[in-house]
mmCIF file of C-alpha atoms in Angstrom:
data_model
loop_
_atom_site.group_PDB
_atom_site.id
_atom_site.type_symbol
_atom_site.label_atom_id
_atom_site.label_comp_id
_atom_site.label_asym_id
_atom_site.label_seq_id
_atom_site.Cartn_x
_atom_site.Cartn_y
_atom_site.Cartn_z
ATOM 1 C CA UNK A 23 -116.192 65.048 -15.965
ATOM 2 C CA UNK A 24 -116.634 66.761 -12.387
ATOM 3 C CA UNK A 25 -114.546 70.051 -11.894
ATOM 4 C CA UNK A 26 -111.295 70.806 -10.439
ATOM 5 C CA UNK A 27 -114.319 72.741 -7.769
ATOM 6 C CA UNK A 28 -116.267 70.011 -7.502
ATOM 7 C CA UNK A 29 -113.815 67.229 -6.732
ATOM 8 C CA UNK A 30 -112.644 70.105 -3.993
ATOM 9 C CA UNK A 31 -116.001 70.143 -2.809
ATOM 10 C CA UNK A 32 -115.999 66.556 -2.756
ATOM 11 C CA UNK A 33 -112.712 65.682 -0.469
ATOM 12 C CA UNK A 34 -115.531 66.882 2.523
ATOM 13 C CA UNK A 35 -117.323 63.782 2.673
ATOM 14 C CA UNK A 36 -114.792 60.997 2.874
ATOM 15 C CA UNK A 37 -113.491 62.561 6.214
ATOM 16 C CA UNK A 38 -115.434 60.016 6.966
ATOM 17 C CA UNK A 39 -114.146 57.237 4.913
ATOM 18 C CA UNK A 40 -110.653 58.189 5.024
ATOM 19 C CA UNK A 41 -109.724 59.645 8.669
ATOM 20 C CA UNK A 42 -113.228 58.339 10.759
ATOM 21 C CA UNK A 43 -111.475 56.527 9.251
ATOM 22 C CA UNK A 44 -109.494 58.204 12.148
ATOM 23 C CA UNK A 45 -112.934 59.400 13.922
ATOM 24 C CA UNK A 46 -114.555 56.528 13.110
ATOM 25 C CA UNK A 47 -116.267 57.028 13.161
ATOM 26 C CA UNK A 48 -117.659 58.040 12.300
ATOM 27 C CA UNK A 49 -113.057 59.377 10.280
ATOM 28 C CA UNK A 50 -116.549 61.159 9.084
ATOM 29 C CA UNK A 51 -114.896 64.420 8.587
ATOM 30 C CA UNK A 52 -111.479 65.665 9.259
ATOM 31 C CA UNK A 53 -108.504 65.439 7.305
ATOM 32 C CA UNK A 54 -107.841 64.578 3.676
ATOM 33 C CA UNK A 55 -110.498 63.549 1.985
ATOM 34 C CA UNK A 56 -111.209 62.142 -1.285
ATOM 35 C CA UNK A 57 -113.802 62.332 -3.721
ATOM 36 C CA UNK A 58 -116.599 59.533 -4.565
ATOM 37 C CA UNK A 59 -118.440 58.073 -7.181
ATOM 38 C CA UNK A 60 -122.223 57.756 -7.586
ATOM 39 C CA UNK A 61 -124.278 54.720 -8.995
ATOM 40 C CA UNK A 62 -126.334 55.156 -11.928
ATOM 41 C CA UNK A 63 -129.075 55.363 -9.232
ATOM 42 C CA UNK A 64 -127.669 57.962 -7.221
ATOM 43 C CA UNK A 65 -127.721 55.933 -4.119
ATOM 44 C CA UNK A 66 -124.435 54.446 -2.469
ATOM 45 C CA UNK A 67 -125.339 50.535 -2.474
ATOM 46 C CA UNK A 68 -123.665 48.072 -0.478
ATOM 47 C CA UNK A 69 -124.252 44.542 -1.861
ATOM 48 C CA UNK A 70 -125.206 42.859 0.288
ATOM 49 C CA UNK A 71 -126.954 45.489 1.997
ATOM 50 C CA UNK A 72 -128.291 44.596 4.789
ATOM 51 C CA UNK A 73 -131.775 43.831 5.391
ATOM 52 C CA UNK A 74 -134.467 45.891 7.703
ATOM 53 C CA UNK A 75 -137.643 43.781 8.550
ATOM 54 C CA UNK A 76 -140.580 45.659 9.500
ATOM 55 C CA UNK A 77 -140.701 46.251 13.305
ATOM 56 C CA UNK A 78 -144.259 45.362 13.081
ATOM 57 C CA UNK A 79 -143.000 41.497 13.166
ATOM 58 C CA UNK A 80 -141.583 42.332 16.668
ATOM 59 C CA UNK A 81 -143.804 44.713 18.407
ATOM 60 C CA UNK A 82 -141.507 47.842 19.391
ATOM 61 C CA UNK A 83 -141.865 49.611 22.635
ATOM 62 C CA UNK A 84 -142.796 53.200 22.796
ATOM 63 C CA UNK A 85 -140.036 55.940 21.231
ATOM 64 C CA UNK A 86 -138.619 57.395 23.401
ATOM 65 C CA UNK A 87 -138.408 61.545 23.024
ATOM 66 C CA UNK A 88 -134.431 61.257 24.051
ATOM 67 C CA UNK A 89 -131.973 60.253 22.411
ATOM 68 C CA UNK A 90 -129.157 58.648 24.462
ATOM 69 C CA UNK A 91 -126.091 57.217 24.520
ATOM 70 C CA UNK A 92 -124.105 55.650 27.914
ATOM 71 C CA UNK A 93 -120.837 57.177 27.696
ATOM 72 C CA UNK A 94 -119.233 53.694 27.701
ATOM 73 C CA UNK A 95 -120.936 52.850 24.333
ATOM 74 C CA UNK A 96 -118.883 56.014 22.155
ATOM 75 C CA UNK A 97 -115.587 55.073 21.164
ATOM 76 C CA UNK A 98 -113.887 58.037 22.724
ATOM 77 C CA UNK A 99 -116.231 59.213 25.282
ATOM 78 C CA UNK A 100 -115.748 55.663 27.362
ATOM 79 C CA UNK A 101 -111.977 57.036 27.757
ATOM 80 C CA UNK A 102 -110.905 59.583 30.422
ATOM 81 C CA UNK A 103 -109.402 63.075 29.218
ATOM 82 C CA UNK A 104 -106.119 61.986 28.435
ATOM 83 C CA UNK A 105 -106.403 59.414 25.805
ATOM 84 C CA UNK A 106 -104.803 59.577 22.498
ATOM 85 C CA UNK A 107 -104.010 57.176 19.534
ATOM 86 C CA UNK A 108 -101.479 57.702 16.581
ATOM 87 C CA UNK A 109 -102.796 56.754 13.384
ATOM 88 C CA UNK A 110 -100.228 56.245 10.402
ATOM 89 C CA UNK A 111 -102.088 56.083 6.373
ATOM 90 C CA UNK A 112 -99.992 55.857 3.519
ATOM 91 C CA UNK A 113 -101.529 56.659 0.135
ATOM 92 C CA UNK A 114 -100.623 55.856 -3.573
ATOM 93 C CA UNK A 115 -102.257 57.946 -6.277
ATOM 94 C CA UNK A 116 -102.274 56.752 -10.272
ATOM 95 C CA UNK A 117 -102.755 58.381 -13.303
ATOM 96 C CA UNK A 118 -105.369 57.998 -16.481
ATOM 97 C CA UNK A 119 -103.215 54.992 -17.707
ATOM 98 C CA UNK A 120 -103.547 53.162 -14.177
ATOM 99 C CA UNK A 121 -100.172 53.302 -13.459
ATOM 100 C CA UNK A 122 -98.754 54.594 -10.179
ATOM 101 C CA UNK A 123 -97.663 58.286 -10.013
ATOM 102 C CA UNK A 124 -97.103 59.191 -5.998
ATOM 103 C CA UNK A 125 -97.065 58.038 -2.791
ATOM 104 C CA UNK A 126 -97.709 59.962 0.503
ATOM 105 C CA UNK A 127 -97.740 59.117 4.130
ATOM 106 C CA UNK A 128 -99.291 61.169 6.869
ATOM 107 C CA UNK A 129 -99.225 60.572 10.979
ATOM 108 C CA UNK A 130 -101.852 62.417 12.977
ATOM 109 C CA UNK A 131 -101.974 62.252 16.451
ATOM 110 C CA UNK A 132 -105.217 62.700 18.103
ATOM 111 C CA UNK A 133 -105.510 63.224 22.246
ATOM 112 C CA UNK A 134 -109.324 63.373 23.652
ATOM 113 C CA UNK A 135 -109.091 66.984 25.969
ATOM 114 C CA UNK A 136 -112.086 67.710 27.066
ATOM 115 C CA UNK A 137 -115.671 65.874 27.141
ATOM 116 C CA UNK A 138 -118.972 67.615 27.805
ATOM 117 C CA UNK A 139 -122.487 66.486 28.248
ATOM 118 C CA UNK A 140 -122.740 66.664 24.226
ATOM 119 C CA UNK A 141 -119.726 67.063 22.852
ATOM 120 C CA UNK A 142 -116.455 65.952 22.679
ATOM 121 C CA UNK A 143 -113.371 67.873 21.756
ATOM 122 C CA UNK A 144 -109.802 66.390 20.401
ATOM 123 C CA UNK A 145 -106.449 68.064 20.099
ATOM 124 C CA UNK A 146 -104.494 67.150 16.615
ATOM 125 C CA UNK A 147 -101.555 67.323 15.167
ATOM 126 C CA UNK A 148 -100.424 66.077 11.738
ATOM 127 C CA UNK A 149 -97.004 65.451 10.170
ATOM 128 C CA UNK A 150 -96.443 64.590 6.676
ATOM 129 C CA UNK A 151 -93.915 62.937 5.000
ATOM 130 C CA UNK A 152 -92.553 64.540 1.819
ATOM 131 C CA UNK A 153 -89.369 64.813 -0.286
ATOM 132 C CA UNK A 154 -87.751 62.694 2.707
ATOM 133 C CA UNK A 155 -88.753 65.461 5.001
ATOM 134 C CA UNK A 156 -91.438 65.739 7.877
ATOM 135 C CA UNK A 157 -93.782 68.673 7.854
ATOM 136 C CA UNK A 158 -95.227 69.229 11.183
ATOM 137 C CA UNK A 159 -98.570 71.167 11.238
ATOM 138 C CA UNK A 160 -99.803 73.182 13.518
ATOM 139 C CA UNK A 161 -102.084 71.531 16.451
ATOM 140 C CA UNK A 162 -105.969 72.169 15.705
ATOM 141 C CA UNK A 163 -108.854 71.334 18.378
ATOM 142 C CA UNK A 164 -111.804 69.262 16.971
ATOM 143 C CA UNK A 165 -115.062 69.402 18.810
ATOM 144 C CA UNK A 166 -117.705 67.346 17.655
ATOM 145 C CA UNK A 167 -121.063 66.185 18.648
ATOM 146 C CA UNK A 168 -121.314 62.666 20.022
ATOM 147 C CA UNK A 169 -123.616 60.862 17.338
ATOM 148 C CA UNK A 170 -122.985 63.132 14.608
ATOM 149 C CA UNK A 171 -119.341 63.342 14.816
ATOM 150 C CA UNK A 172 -119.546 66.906 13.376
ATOM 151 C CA UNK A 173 -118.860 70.421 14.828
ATOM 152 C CA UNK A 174 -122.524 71.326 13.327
ATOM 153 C CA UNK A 175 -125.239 72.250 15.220
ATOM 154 C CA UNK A 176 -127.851 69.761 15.561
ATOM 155 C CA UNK A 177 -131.503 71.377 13.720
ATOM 156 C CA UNK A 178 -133.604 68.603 14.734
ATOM 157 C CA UNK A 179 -133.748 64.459 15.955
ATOM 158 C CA UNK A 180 -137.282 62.278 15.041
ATOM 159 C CA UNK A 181 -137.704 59.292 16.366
ATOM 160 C CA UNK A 182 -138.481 56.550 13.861
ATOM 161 C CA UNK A 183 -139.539 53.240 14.161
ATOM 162 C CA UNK A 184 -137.584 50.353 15.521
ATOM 163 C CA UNK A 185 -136.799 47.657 12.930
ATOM 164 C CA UNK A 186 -134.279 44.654 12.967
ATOM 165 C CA UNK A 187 -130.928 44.879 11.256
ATOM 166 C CA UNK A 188 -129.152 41.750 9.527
ATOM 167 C CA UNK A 189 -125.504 41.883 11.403
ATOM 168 C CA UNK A 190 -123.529 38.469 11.180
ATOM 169 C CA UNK A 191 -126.502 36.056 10.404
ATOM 170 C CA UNK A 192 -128.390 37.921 13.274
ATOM 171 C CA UNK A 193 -131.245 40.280 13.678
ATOM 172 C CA UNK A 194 -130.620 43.081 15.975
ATOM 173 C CA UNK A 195 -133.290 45.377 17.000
ATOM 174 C CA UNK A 196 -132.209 48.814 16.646
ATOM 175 C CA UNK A 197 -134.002 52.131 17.658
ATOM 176 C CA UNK A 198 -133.924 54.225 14.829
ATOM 177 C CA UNK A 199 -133.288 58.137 14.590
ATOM 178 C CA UNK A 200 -133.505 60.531 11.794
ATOM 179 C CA UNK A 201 -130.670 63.866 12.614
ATOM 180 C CA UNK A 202 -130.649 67.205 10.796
ATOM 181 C CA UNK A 203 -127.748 69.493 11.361
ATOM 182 C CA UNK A 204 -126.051 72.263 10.145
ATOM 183 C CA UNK A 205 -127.958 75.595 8.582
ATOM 184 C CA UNK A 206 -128.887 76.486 4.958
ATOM 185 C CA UNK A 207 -127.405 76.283 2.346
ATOM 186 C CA UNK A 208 -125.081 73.170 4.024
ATOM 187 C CA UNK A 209 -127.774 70.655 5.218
ATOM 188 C CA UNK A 210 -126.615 66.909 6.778
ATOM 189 C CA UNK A 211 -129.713 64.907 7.161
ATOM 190 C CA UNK A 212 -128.564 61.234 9.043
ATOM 191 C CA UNK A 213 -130.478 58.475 9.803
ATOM 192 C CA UNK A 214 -128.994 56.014 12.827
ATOM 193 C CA UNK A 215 -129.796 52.952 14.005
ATOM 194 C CA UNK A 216 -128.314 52.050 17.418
ATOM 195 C CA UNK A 217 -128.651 49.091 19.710
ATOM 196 C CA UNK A 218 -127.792 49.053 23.156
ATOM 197 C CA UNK A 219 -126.899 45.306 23.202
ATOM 198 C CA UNK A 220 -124.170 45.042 20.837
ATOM 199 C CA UNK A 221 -121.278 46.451 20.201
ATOM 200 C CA UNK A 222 -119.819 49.043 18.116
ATOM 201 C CA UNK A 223 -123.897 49.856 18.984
ATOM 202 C CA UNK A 224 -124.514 52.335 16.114
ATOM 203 C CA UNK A 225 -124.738 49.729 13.554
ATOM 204 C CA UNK A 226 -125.730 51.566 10.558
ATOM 205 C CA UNK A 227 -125.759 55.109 9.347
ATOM 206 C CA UNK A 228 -127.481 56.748 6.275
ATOM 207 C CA UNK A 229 -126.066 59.937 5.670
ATOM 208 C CA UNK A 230 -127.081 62.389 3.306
ATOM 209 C CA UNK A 231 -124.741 65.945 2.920
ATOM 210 C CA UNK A 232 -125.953 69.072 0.849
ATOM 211 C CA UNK A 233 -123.604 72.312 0.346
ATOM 212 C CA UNK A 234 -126.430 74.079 -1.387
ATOM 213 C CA UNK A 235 -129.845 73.921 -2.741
ATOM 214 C CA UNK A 236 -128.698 73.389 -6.135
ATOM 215 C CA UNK A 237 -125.170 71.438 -5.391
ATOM 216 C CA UNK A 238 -124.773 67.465 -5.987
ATOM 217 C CA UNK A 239 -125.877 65.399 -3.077
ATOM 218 C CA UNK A 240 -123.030 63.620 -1.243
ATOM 219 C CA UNK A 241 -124.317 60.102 -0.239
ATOM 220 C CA UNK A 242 -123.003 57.310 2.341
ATOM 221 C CA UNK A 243 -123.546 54.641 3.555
ATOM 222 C CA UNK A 244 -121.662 53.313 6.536
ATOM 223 C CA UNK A 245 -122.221 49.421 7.964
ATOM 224 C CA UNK A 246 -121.367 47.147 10.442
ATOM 225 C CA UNK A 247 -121.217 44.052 8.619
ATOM 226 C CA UNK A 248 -119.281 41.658 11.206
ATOM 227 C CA UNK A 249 -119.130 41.659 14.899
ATOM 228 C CA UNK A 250 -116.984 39.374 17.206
ATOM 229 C CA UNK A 251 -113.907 39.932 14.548
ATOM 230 C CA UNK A 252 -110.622 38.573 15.921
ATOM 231 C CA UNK A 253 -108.613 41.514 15.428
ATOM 232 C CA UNK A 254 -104.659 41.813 17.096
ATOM 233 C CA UNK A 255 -103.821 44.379 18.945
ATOM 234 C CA UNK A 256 -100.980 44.575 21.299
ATOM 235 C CA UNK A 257 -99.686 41.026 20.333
ATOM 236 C CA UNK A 258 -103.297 39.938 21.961
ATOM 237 C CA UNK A 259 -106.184 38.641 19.752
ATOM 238 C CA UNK A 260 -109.405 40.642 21.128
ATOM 239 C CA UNK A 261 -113.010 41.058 19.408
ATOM 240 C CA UNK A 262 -113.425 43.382 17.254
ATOM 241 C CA UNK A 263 -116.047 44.601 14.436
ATOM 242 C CA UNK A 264 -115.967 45.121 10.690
ATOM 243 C CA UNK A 265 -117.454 48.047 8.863
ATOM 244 C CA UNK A 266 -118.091 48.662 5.285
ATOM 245 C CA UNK A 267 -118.558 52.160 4.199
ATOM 246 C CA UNK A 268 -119.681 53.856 0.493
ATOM 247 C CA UNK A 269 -119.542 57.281 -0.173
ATOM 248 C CA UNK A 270 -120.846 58.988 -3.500
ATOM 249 C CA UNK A 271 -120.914 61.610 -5.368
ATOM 250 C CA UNK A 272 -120.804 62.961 -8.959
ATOM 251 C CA UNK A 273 -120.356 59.584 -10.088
ATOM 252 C CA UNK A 274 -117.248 59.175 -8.266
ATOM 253 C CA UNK A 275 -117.009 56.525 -5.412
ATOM 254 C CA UNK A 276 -115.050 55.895 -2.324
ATOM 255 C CA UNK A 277 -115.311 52.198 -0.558
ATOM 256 C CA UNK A 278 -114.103 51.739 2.495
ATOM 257 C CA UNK A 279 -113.599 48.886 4.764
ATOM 258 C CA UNK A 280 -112.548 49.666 8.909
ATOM 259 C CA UNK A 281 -111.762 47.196 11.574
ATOM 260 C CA UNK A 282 -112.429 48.545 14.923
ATOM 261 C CA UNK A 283 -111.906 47.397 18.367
ATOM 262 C CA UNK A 284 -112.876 48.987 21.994
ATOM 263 C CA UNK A 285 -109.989 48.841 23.671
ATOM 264 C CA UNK A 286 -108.347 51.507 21.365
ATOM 265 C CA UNK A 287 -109.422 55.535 22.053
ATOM 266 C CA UNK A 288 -111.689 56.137 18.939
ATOM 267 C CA UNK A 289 -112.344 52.718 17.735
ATOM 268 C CA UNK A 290 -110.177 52.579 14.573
ATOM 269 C CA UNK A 291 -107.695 49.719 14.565
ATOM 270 C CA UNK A 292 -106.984 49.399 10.964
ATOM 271 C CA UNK A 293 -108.646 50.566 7.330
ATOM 272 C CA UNK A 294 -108.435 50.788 3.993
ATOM 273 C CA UNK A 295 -109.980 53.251 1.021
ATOM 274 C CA UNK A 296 -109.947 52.845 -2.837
ATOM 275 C CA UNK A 297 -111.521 55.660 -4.675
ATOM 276 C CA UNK A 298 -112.570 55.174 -8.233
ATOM 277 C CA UNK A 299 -113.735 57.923 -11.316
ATOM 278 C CA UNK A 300 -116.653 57.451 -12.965
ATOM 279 C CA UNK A 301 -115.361 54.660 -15.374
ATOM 280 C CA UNK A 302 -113.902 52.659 -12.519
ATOM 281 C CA UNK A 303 -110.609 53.317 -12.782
ATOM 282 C CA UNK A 304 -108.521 53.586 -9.353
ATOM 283 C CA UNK A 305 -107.420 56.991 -8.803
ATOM 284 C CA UNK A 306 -106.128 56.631 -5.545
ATOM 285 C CA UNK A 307 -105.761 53.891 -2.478
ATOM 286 C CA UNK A 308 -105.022 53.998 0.929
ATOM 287 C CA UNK A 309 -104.275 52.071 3.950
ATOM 288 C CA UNK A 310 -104.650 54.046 7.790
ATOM 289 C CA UNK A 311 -103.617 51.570 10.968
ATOM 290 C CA UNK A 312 -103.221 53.119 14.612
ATOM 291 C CA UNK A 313 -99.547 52.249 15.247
ATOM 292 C CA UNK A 314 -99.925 53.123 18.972
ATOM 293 C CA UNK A 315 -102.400 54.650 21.855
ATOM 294 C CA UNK A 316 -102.639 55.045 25.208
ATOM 295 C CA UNK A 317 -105.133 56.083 28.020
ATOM 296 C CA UNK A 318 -103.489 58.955 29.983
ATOM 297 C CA UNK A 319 -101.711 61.978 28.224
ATOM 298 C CA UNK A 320 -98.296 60.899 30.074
ATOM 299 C CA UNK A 321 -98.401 57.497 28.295
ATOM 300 C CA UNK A 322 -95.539 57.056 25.679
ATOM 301 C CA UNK A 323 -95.830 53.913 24.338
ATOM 302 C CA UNK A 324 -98.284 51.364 22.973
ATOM 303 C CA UNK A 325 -100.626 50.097 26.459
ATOM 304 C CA UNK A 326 -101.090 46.673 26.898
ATOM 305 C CA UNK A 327 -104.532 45.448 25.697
ATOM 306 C CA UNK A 328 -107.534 44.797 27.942
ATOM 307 C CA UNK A 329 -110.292 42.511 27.278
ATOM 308 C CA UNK A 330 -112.568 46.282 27.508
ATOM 309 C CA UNK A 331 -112.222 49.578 29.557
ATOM 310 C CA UNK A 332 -114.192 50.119 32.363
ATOM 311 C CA UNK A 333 -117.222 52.499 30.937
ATOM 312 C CA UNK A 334 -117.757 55.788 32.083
ATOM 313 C CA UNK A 335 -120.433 55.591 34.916
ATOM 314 C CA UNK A 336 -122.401 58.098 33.451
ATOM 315 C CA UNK A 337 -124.900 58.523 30.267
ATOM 316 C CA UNK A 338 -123.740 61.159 27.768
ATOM 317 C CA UNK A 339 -127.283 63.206 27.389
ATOM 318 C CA UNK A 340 -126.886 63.834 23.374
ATOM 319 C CA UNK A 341 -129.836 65.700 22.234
ATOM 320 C CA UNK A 342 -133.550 66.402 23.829
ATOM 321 C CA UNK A 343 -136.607 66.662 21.641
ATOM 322 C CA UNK A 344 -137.976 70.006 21.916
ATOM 323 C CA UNK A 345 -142.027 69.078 22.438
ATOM 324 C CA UNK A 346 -144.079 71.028 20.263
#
């Protein structure tokens, strides 16, 4: 049975699952987070996972030492300064027998202030609903790095080789990079596969987070299992993507499935979480949906929705190789 510490420990890696949910991204790591649940094997599985062929069947082109990203291809970095999004999630937790115990409901508004040539920095503020009252927090600025949606610093970035992806029926070649941030004892080794051709364009992230040497390894794996989704937004069907993301730890697990779309600032259009304890039991659900966004700070209410932004006519430089 993990500790009261451990399951603390633990709400750090569904930042991604739960409000990535609200950073997609990649809502990788900020606000409440909950803990997850490892397979016997100690890898987060996604069935069907899937399926890398060997690049060797499609002869790759040299690896490049860069690794880049055209602005227009992040989900908030293709938006001017200015942007913002509101994202509502309402939460029920349950108790040993199953049955339900509480229900909470947090708004967190999120407005993109500045962008740099590797970074990215967002202004929040969250209110939450309790007793019939709204508790207002105060604002925080979030600056994170564009691929690793984390305020760490980036240790190193190895090329790998390309390999084809199963997305929808199709294989996608994707160029493949393997990230290390952050500083001993807390270690984040990713691996990334990104293609510039389609979109959300990084289609599949292995991530792998370490407080300390001797701490339990906090697993996930994050997927774009659907592209050209008809999703709704603004009264207007538009395409959209589905993602399907795992996070585990402990033997606790958090599953996660996101429908995204670009025409909203971060990505996010609508999600939902269920994390279970080691026996499988629901502990706690939740359900995050932006309820409105616009693309200039003086907007007030939801914008109408475009087929897709005009991208950013530059490239967003994201990390150089040092050569040896």
């Amino acid at each position: 049975m993990p500790t009261a510490q451990q399951i603390a420990r633990l709400r750090l890696g569904i930042g991604a699952a739960l409000l990535l949910l609200v950073t997609t991204g990649r809502t990788t790591a900020q606000g409440d987070e909950v803990a997850a649940a490892t397979p016997s094997t100690g890898v987060a599985v996604l069935p069907p996972a899937p399926k890398a062929t060997d690049a060797d069947e499609d002869p790759a082109e040299p690896a490049s030492t860069d690794l880049e990203l055209p602005g227009s291809h992040h989900p908030w970095a293709r938006f001017a300064v200015g942007a913002w999004r509101n994202v509502r999630t309402t939460t029920e937790s349950f108790d040993t027998a199953g049955q339900f115990v509480s229900r909470s409901e947090t708004e967190r508004r999120e407005t993109l202030v500045e962008i740099a040539s590797d970074r990215y920095t967002l202004e929040v503020s969250t209110t939450v609903l309790v007793g019939g009252k709204r508790l207002r927090s105060e604002d925080q600025r979030q600056t994170m790095a564009y691929i690793t949606e984390s305020p760490s610093e980036v240790q190193s970035v190895e090329p790998l080789e390309a390999a084809l992806l199963q997305v929808s029926g199709k294989s996608i070649r994707c160029q493949r990079w393997r990230i290390t941030s952050g500083k001993a004892p807390g270690v984040r080794t990713e691996t990334y596969w990104y293609s510039p051709d389609l979109s959300p364009y990084v289609l599949q992230v292995e991530r792998v987070t370490r407080e300390r040497a001797d701490a339990s390894a906090v697993e996930q794996m994050r997927v774009v299992t659907d592209v050209d989704v008809p999703l709704e937004v603004d009264k207007r069907l538009t395409p959209g993507w589905r993602t399907r993301v795992v996070t585990s730890a402990d033997n606790h697990r958090v599953e996660t499935t996101e429908l995204g779309s670009p025409v909203v600032p971060g990505g996010l259009v609508h999600a939902t979480t269920t994390e279970r304890d080691p026996t499988g039991r629901r502990v706690r659900w939740s359900v995050s949906e932006v309820t409105s966004y616009g693309q200039a700070a003086a907007d007030t209410t939801e914008v109408e929705a475009e087929s897709e932004p005009p991208p950013l006519l530059r490239r967003l430089r994201l990390f150089r190789r040092q050569a040896p």
